[in-house]
Amino acid sequence: MTITNVKHSKQIDRAMEAIEEEKKGLDQAQYRLNYHFMAPANWINDPNGLIQHNGLYHLFYQHHPYSVDWGPMHWGHATSSDLINWQHESVALAPSEEYDYEEGNEDIGCFSGSAVSNGDEIALIYTGHVIGKSPKEVQAAAFSKDGVHFNKAEKNPVIKSPPEGLTEDFRDPKVWKHNGSWYMVVGSSINGNGAIPLYKSKDLLEWTYMGVALNGDAAQGDMWECPDLFPIGDKHMLVVSPMNMTDGKNIIMVGEMDYEKGKFIPESVKEIDEGDDFYAAQTFEDERGRRILIAWMDTWKTDFPTKDEGWAGAMTIPRQVVLRDDQKVKLLPVAEIEDLRENHTSYEPLHLSSNELVDINLQETLQHSYEIMINFNLTEANSSGRAGLQLRTSADGTERTEIYLNVKTKELIVDTTLSGEKSHKSIRKAKVDVENNLSLRIFVDTCSLEVCTTDGETWITQRIYPDPKSMGINVFTESTEVLIEEIQTWTLKKVID
Ligand code: FRU
């Protein structure tokens, strides 16, 4: 073992001791989630290094093991055989070298990146970040044969500085293989717009710069974090997390990749999820050929009331990315989510006249984590008015979260303005393509809400922090009639600690 690895493994031992200590008592915390991935304790942000390697799924993530606040970045690690039950593993990467560590400097660490299977090994490619250094961000690699202990490469940093003309913000490498060569895109910016420089390599250690694969426009933020470029069907998709984009956080583009010229040519673009709490999405292809996406179910812009309990940050449910008709991007909850289901209930069709509120009386069964499938038949709906549900409702109805369709504007709306004192108050709106029908799947956990149209086209993800006693579920109409053709519900099992 080299000196490098001794230093690294000492930092990992320290981090693991801290986590053992910090996780004590957390099983009593009221907002711990039941089926969304969280760290054993303390701070997490982006998912990193998503991969299925030799059958096993790996989820790495940005982690600060010493505190509920962001700090020197480590890579936490968990594994799973089914994408829903996760086992915590030893911290995979800790700051330890001059390119990712500096004594006394708190703004350092192993920033986001990706994983690839390199023969029997897993290779992690990440950004070494040391604020105050020039350049502050470089790309580094680490390898593991057992999938748990990672050795940082002697040749690090494998990319020592950003290409000329790009800013010092140069992070979050995403690596994939095409025709026997490795390719990497990195998040960066040129002249105040997002950009993704592209590199090519034979061995993950020597990288050749191929130019900027895509430069965003002024409406798409001033720096692109966490780029992810991948083939799907006959097309390629690009996911980026733009900084400072007005009302946008994570976009997905469909287009063509010209590997000869090193250019990605976008043909369409859309927001992946219209909620407030969705950022730094990353995808991977699993061994069944599915393209799966997981995002941080928070953002830099919202508060973290769970810090008071000793933890902050979680991941969305895994969503399968599907491309239809070469341009339509859909995200479907992975089929494995259905294995969480228990206690099925199904309602008879329910006709609501205008201005009705009906308690569907399921709070005792469903508690805090459940799925609802609901279908609104709108053939009799007035051209104005709204119809939807209220969740996590208090006995007197003053605390509630509303999910509804505005019939006139054809918008799906999630309103958290009354979701509880600690909740981020907002009204998120997404255009939906509805004619006579709105069909929704709604995933509720202790302090989260993911709503999607059943066709997977529209998603709104919100963290909410209602009083644990607020558990009521109502359906309602305002200035319109509606036929609710289907209400099915399931409790979703607790599988996460
Ligand atoms: C995105 C991000 C990345 C960076 C990481 C640091 O949320 O800012 O660009 O690598 O978080 O933790």
PDB file of C-alpha atoms and ligand atoms in Angstrom, residues 43 45-46 48 62-63 70-71 73 110-113 127 137 171-172 223-226 241 243 279-280 296 300, ligand 1:
ATOM      1  CA  TRP A  43     -25.514  15.801   5.699  1.00  0.00           C
ATOM      2  CA  ASN A  45     -26.381  15.986  -1.248  1.00  0.00           C
ATOM      3  CA  ASP A  46     -25.882  14.686  -4.819  1.00  0.00           C
ATOM      4  CA  ASN A  48     -22.724   9.981  -7.206  1.00  0.00           C
ATOM      5  CA  GLN A  62     -21.949  13.538  -1.376  1.00  0.00           C
ATOM      6  CA  HIS A  63     -21.668  13.282   2.380  1.00  0.00           C
ATOM      7  CA  TRP A  70     -22.348  20.813   4.147  1.00  0.00           C
ATOM      8  CA  GLY A  71     -18.584  20.547   4.766  1.00  0.00           C
ATOM      9  CA  MET A  73     -17.002  16.294   1.064  1.00  0.00           C
ATOM     10  CA  CYS A 110     -14.173  14.735  -3.077  1.00  0.00           C
ATOM     11  CA  PHE A 111     -16.897  16.401  -5.127  1.00  0.00           C
ATOM     12  CA  SER A 112     -19.449  14.714  -7.362  1.00  0.00           C
ATOM     13  CA  GLY A 113     -18.620  12.249 -10.104  1.00  0.00           C
ATOM     14  CA  THR A 127     -13.596  16.179  -8.688  1.00  0.00           C
ATOM     15  CA  GLU A 137     -11.060  21.913  -9.202  1.00  0.00           C
ATOM     16  CA  ARG A 171     -16.525  19.644 -11.764  1.00  0.00           C
ATOM     17  CA  ASP A 172     -18.746  16.550 -11.657  1.00  0.00           C
ATOM     18  CA  MET A 223     -22.847  27.212 -14.992  1.00  0.00           C
ATOM     19  CA  TRP A 224     -23.840  23.582 -15.568  1.00  0.00           C
ATOM     20  CA  GLU A 225     -23.338  21.223 -12.664  1.00  0.00           C
ATOM     21  CA  CYS A 226     -23.596  17.426 -12.788  1.00  0.00           C
ATOM     22  CA  SER A 241     -28.210  20.984 -13.288  1.00  0.00           C
ATOM     23  CA  MET A 243     -26.949  27.208 -11.627  1.00  0.00           C
ATOM     24  CA  TYR A 279     -31.454  18.547  -8.065  1.00  0.00           C
ATOM     25  CA  ALA A 280     -28.229  16.958  -9.309  1.00  0.00           C
ATOM     26  CA  TRP A 296     -31.085  14.614  -4.555  1.00  0.00           C
ATOM     27  CA  TRP A 300     -29.508  24.489  -2.218  1.00  0.00           C
TER      28      TRP A 300
HETATM   29  C1  FRU B   1     -24.234  20.034  -6.916  1.00  0.00           C
HETATM   30  C2  FRU B   1     -22.830  20.319  -6.395  1.00  0.00           C
HETATM   31  C3  FRU B   1     -21.782  19.799  -7.362  1.00  0.00           C
HETATM   32  C4  FRU B   1     -20.604  19.565  -6.477  1.00  0.00           C
HETATM   33  C5  FRU B   1     -21.244  19.117  -5.198  1.00  0.00           C
HETATM   34  C6  FRU B   1     -20.525  19.538  -3.944  1.00  0.00           C
HETATM   35  O1  FRU B   1     -25.195  19.992  -5.937  1.00  0.00           O
HETATM   36  O2  FRU B   1     -22.678  21.705  -6.174  1.00  0.00           O
HETATM   37  O3  FRU B   1     -21.514  20.656  -8.441  1.00  0.00           O
HETATM   38  O4  FRU B   1     -19.726  18.612  -6.981  1.00  0.00           O
HETATM   39  O5  FRU B   1     -22.558  19.640  -5.179  1.00  0.00           O
HETATM   40  O6  FRU B   1     -21.001  18.895  -2.821  1.00  0.00           O
END
